[in-house]
mmCIF file of C-alpha atoms in Angstrom:
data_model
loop_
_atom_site.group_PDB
_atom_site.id
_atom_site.type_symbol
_atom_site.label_atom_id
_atom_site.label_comp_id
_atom_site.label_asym_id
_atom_site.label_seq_id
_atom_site.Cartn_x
_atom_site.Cartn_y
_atom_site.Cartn_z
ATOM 1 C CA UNK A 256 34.067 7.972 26.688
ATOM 2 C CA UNK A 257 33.379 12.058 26.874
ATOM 3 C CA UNK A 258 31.141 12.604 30.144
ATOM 4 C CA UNK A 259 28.322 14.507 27.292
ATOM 5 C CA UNK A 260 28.170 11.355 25.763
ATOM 6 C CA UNK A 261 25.912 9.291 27.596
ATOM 7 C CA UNK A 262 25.006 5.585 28.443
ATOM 8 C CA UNK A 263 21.433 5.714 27.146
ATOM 9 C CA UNK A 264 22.732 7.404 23.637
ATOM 10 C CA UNK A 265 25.000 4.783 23.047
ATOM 11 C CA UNK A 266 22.075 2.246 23.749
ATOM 12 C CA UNK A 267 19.447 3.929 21.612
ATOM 13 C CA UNK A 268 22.040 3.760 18.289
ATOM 14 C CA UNK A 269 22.806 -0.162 19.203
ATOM 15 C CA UNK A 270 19.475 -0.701 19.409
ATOM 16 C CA UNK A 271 18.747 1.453 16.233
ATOM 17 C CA UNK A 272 21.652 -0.520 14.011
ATOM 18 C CA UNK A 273 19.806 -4.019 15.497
ATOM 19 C CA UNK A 274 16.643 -3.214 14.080
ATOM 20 C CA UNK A 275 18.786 -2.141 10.258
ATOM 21 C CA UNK A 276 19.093 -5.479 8.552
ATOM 22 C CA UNK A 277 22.525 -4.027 6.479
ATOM 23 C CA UNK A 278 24.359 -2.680 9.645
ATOM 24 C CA UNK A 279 27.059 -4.434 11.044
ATOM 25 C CA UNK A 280 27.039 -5.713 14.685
ATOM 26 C CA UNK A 281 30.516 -5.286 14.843
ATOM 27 C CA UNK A 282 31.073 -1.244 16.344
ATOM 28 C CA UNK A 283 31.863 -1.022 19.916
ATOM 29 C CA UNK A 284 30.409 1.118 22.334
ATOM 30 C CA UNK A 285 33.118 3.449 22.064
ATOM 31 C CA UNK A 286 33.108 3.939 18.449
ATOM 32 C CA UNK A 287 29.764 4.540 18.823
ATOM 33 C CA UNK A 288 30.067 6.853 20.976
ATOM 34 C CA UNK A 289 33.110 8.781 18.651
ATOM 35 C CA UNK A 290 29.928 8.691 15.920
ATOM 36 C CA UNK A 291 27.735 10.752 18.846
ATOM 37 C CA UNK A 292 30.791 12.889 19.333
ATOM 38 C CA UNK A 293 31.575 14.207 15.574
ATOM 39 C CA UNK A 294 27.354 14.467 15.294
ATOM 40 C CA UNK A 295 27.116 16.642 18.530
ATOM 41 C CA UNK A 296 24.934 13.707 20.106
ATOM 42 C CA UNK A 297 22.481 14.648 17.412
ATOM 43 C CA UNK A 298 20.571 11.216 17.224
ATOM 44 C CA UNK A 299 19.821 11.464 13.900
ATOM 45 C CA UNK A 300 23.094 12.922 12.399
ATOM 46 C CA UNK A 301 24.682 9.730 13.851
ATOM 47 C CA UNK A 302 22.773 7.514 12.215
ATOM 48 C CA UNK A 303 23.340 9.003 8.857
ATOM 49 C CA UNK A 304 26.872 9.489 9.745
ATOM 50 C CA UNK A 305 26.985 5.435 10.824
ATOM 51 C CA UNK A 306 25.180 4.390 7.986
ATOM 52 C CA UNK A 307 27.110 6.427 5.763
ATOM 53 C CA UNK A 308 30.334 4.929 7.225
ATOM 54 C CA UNK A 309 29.726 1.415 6.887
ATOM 55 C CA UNK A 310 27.584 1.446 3.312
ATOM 56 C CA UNK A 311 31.066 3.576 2.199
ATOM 57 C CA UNK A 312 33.293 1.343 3.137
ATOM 58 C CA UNK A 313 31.177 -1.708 1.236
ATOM 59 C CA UNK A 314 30.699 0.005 -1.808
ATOM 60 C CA UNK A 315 34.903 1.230 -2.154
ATOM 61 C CA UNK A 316 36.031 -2.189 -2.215
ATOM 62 C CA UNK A 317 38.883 -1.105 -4.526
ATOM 63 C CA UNK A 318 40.735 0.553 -0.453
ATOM 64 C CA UNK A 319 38.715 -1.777 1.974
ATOM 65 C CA UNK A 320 40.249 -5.291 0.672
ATOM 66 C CA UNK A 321 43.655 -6.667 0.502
ATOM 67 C CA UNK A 322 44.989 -4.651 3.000
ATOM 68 C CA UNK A 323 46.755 -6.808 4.678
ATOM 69 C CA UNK A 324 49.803 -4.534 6.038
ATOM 70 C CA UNK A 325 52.759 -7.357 5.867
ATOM 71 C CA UNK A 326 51.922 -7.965 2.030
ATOM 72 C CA UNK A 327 54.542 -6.661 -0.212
ATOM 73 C CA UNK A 328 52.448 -3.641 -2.337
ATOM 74 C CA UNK A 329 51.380 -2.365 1.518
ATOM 75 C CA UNK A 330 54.664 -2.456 3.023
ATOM 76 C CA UNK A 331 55.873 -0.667 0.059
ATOM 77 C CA UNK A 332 52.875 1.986 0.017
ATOM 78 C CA UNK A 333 53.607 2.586 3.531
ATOM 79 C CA UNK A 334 57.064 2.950 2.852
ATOM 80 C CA UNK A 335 56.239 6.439 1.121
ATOM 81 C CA UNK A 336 53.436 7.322 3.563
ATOM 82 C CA UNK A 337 53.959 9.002 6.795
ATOM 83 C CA UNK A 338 51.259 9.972 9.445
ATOM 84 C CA UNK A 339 51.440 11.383 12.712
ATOM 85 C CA UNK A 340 48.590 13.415 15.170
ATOM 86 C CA UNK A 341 49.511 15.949 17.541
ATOM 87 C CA UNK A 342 47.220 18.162 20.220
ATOM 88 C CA UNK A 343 46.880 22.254 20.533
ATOM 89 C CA UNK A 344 44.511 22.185 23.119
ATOM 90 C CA UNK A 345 41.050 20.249 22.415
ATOM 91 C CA UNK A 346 42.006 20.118 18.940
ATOM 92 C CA UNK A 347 43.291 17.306 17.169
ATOM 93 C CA UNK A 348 46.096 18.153 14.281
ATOM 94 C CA UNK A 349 46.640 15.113 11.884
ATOM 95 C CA UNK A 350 49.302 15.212 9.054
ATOM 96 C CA UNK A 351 49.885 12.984 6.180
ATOM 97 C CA UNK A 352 52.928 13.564 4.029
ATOM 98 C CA UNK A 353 53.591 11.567 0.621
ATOM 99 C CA UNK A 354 57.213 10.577 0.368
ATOM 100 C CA UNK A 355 57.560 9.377 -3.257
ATOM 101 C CA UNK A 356 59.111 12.178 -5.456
ATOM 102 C CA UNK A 357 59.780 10.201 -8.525
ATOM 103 C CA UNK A 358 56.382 8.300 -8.235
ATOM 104 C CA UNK A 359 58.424 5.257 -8.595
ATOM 105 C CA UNK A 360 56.443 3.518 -6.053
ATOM 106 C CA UNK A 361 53.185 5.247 -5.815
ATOM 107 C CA UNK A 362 49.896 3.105 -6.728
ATOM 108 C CA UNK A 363 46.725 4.864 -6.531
ATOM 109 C CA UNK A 364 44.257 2.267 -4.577
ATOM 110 C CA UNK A 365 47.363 1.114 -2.577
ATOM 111 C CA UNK A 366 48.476 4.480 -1.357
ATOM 112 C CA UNK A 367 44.465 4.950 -0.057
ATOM 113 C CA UNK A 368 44.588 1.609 1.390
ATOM 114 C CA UNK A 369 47.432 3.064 3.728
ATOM 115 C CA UNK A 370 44.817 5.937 4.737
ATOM 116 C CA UNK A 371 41.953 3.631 5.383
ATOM 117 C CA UNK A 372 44.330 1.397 7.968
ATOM 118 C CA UNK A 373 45.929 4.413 9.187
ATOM 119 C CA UNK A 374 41.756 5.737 9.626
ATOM 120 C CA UNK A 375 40.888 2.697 11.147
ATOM 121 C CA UNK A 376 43.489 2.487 13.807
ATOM 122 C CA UNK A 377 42.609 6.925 14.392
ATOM 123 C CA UNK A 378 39.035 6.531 14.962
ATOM 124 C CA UNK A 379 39.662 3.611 17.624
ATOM 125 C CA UNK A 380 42.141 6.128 19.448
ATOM 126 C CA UNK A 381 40.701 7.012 23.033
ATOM 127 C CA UNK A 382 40.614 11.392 22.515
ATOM 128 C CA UNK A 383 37.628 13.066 21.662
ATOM 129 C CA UNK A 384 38.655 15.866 19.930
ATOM 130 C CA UNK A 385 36.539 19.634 19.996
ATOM 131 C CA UNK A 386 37.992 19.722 16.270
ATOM 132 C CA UNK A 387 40.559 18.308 14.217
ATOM 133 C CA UNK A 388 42.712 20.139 11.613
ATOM 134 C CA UNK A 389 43.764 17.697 8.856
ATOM 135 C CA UNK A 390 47.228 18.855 7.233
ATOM 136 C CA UNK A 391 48.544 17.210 3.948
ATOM 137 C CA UNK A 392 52.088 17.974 3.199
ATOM 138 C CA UNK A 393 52.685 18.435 -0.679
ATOM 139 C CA UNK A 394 56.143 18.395 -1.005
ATOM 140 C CA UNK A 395 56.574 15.062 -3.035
ATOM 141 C CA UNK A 396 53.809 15.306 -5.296
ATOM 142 C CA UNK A 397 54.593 15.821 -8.719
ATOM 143 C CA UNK A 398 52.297 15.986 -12.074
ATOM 144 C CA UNK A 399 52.783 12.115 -12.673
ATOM 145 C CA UNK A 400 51.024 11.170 -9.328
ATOM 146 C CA UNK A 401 47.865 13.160 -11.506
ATOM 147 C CA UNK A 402 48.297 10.460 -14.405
ATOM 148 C CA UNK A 403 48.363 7.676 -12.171
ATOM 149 C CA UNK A 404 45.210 8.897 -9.811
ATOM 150 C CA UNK A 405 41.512 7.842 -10.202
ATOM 151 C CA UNK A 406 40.308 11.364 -9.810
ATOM 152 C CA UNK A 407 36.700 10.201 -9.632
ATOM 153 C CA UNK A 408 37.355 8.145 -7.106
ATOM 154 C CA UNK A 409 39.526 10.008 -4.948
ATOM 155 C CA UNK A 410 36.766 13.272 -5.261
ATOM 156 C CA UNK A 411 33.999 10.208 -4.042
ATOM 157 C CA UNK A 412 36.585 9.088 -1.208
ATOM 158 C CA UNK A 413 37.620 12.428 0.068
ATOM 159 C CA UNK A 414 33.896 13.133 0.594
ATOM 160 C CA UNK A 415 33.241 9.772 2.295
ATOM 161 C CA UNK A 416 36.153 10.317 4.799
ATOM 162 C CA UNK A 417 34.874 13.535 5.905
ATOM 163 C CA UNK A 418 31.128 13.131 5.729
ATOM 164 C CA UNK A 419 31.406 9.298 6.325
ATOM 165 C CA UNK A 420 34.013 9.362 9.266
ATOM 166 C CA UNK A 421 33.428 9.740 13.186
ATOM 167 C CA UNK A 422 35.687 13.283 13.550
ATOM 168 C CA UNK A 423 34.987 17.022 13.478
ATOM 169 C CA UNK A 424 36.655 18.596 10.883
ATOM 170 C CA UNK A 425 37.511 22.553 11.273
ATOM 171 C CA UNK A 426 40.571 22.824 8.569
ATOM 172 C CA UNK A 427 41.809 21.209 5.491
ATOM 173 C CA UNK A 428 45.355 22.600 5.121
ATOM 174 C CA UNK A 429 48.002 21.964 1.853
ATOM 175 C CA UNK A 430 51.640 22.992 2.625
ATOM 176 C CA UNK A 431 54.362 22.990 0.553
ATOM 177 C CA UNK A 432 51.910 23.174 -2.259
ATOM 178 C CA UNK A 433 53.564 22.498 -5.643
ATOM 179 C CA UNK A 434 52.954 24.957 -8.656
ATOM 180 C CA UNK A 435 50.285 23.273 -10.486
ATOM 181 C CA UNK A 436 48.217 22.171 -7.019
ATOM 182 C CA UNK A 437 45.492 24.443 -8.465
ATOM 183 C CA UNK A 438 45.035 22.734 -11.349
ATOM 184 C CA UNK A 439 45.239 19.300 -9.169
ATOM 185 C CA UNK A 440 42.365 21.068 -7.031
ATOM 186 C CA UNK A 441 40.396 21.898 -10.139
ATOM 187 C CA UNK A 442 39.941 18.741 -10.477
ATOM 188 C CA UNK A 443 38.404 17.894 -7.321
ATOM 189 C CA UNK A 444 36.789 20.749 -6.469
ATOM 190 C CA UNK A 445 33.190 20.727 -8.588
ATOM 191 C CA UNK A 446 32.561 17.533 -6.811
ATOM 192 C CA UNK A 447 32.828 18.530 -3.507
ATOM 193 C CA UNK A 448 30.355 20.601 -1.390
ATOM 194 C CA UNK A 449 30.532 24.406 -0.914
ATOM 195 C CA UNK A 450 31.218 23.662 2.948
ATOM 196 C CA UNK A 451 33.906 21.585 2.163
ATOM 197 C CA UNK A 452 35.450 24.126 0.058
ATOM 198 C CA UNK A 453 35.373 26.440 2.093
ATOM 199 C CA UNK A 454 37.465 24.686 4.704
ATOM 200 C CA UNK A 455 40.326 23.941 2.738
ATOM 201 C CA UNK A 456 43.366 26.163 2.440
ATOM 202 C CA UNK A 457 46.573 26.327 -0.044
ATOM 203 C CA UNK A 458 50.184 27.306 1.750
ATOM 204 C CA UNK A 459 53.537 27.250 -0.132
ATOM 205 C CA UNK A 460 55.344 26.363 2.899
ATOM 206 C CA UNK A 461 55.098 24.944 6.135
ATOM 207 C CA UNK A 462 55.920 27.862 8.084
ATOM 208 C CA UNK A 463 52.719 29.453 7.356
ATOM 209 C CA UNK A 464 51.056 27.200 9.582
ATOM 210 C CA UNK A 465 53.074 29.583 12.655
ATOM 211 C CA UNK A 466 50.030 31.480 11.497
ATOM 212 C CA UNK A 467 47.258 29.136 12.396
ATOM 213 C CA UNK A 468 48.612 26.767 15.087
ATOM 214 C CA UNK A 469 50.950 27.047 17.828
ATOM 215 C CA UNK A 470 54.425 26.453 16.631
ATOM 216 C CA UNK A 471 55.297 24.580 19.870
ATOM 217 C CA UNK A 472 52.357 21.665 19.047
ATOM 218 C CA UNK A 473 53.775 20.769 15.458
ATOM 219 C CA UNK A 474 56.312 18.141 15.096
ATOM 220 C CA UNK A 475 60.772 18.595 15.128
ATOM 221 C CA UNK A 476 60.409 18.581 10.832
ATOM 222 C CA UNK A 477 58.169 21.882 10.967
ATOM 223 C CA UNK A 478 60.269 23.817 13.240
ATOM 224 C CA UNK A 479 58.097 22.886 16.478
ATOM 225 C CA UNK A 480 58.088 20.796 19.222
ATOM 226 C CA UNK A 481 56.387 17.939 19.113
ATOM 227 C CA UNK A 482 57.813 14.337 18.502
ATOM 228 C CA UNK A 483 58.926 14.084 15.032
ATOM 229 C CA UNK A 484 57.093 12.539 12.219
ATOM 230 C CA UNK A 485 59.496 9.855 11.388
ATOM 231 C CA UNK A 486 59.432 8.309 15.102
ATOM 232 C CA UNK A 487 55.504 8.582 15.502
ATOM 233 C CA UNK A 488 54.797 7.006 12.153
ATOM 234 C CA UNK A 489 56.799 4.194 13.367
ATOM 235 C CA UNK A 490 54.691 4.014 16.230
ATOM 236 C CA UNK A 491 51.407 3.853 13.709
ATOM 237 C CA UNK A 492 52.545 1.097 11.930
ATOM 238 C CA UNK A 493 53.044 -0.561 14.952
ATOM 239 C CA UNK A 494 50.127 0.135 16.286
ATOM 240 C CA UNK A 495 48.249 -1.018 12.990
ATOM 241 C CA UNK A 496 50.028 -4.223 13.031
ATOM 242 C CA UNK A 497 49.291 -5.197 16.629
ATOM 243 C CA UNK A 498 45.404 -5.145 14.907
ATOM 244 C CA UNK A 499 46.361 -7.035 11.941
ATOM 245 C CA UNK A 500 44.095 -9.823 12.931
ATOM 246 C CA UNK A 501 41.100 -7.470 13.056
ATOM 247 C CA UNK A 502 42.164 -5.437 9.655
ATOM 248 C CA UNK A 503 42.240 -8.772 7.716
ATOM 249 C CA UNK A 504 38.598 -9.099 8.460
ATOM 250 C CA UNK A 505 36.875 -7.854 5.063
ATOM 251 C CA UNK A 506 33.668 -7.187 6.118
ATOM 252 C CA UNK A 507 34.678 -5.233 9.247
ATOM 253 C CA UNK A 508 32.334 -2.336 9.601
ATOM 254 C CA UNK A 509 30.961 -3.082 6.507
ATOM 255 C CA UNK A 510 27.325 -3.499 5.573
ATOM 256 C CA UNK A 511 25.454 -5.539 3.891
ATOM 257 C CA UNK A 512 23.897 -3.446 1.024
ATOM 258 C CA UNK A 513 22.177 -6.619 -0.144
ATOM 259 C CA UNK A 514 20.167 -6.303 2.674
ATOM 260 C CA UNK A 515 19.489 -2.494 2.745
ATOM 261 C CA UNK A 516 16.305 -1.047 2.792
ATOM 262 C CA UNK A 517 15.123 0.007 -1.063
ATOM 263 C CA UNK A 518 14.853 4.355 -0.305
ATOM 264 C CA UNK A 519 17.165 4.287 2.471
ATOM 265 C CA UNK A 520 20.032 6.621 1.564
ATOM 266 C CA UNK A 521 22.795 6.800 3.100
ATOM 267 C CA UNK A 522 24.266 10.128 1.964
ATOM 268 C CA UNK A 523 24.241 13.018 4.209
ATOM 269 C CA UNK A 524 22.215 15.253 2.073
ATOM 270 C CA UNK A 525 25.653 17.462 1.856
ATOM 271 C CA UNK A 526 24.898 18.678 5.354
ATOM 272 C CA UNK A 527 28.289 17.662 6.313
ATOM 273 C CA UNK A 528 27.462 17.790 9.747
ATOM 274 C CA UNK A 529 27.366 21.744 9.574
ATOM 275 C CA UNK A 530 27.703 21.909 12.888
ATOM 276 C CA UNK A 531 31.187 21.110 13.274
ATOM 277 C CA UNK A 532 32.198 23.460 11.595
ATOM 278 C CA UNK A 533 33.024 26.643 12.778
#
């Protein structure tokens, strides 16, 4: 836990959730504190950010069940998913590359129940980033992946992860964009917020990121030095099924909108945290 986050923080939010009959009782102190952390120990940001987190993740039941990672249709979505974090300093540089170029495998809710696990396991992860740079590598993706994609959906879930999740997120950056990623964007774009948008960035090959981060911190497959992709994925999956026992549980984090206040929102009011963003 970050010395700026403090014992008495962390006790005002538990006691906070206690008294909100739809939280979970299930975060940790240290997640917790990761939620004070993205929210710049603004009380109040946090609990919009917590509540925002764990109503999310009850209403898009179509990525938060049957995720078990040894069933067949997850071992094969993360058998065309690859993830890997690397550090430049205080900041936190996560990349996601889609390995599927003839979409032969590729199943919409699937391949975002592979981010959600891969989220869950991140956020439990013991650095507190200043700022994290999220880069998606879009090498394999093709016009089919559009047919096959719940673009409503993924515009709500993209939203959710960065409004929704505990991090601090500076960049969105595409590489190896394909030709029509515009058009792929167009369809995403009205629904998100201007901030958001403005964050995001389009590169038609990885070596434009020399431009933007140290080439040393990125990993062997983009000319830097860091461990390579392949071998920390590996290390992921591991990781994520080492907490399979925990990941099976279907109502982790989740709350109980049953039970929610009527008038209590749990949308961010597209701050998006503006702080965080630089």
């Amino acid at each position: 836990m970050p010395q700026d986050t403090t014992n008495m923080d962390v006790a005002f939010i538990k006691e906070w959730m206690a008294k909100e009959p739809h939280l979970p009782t299930d975060l940790g102190d240290e997640l917790i504190a990761k939620f004070l952390h993205s929210c710049y120990h603004s009380l109040e940001q946090t609990k919009k950010c917590i509540d925002r987190f764990c109503s999310s993740r009850s209403q898009m039941s179509e990525v938060y069940t049957n995720r078990d990672p040894l069933s067949p249709h997850m071992q094969t979505a993360f058998s065309i998913t690859a993830v890997a974090s690397y550090r430049w300093g205080d900041i936190e540089i996560l990349i996601q590359k889609f390995d599927d170029p003839n979409q032969e495998k590729y199943v919409f809710y699937d391949f975002l129940r592979t981010h959600t696990l891969q989220g869950d396991y991140w956020i439990q992860r013991p650095f507190f980033a200043e700022g994290h740079y999220i880069i998606l590598d879009m090498s394999d993706y093709t016009l089919k992946m559009i047919s096959k994609t719940n673009i409503m959906f993924l515009r709500d879930y993209i939203v959710y992860m960065l409004e929704g999740m505990p991090i601090r997120v500076k960049k969105i950056i595409a590489i190896n964009t394909p030709y029509f990623y515009d058009k792929f964007y167009a369809l995403i774009k009205p629904a998100l917020p201007a901030e958001i948008c403005d964050i995001i960035h389009f590169y038609p090959d990885h070596e434009s990121l020399y431009n933007i981060i140290d080439r040393k911190c990125l990993p062997k497959e983009y000319g830097g030095e860091g461990q390579s992709m392949v071998e920390q994925n590996k290390e992921w999956n591991e990781e994520i099924l080492a907490r399979r026992k925990m990941l099976l549980n279907e109502n982790l984090w989740k709350a109980d909108l049953k039970k929610k206040p009527k008038g209590n929102d749990n949308t961010m009011s597209g701050s998006f945290r503006t702080l965080s963003i630089d």
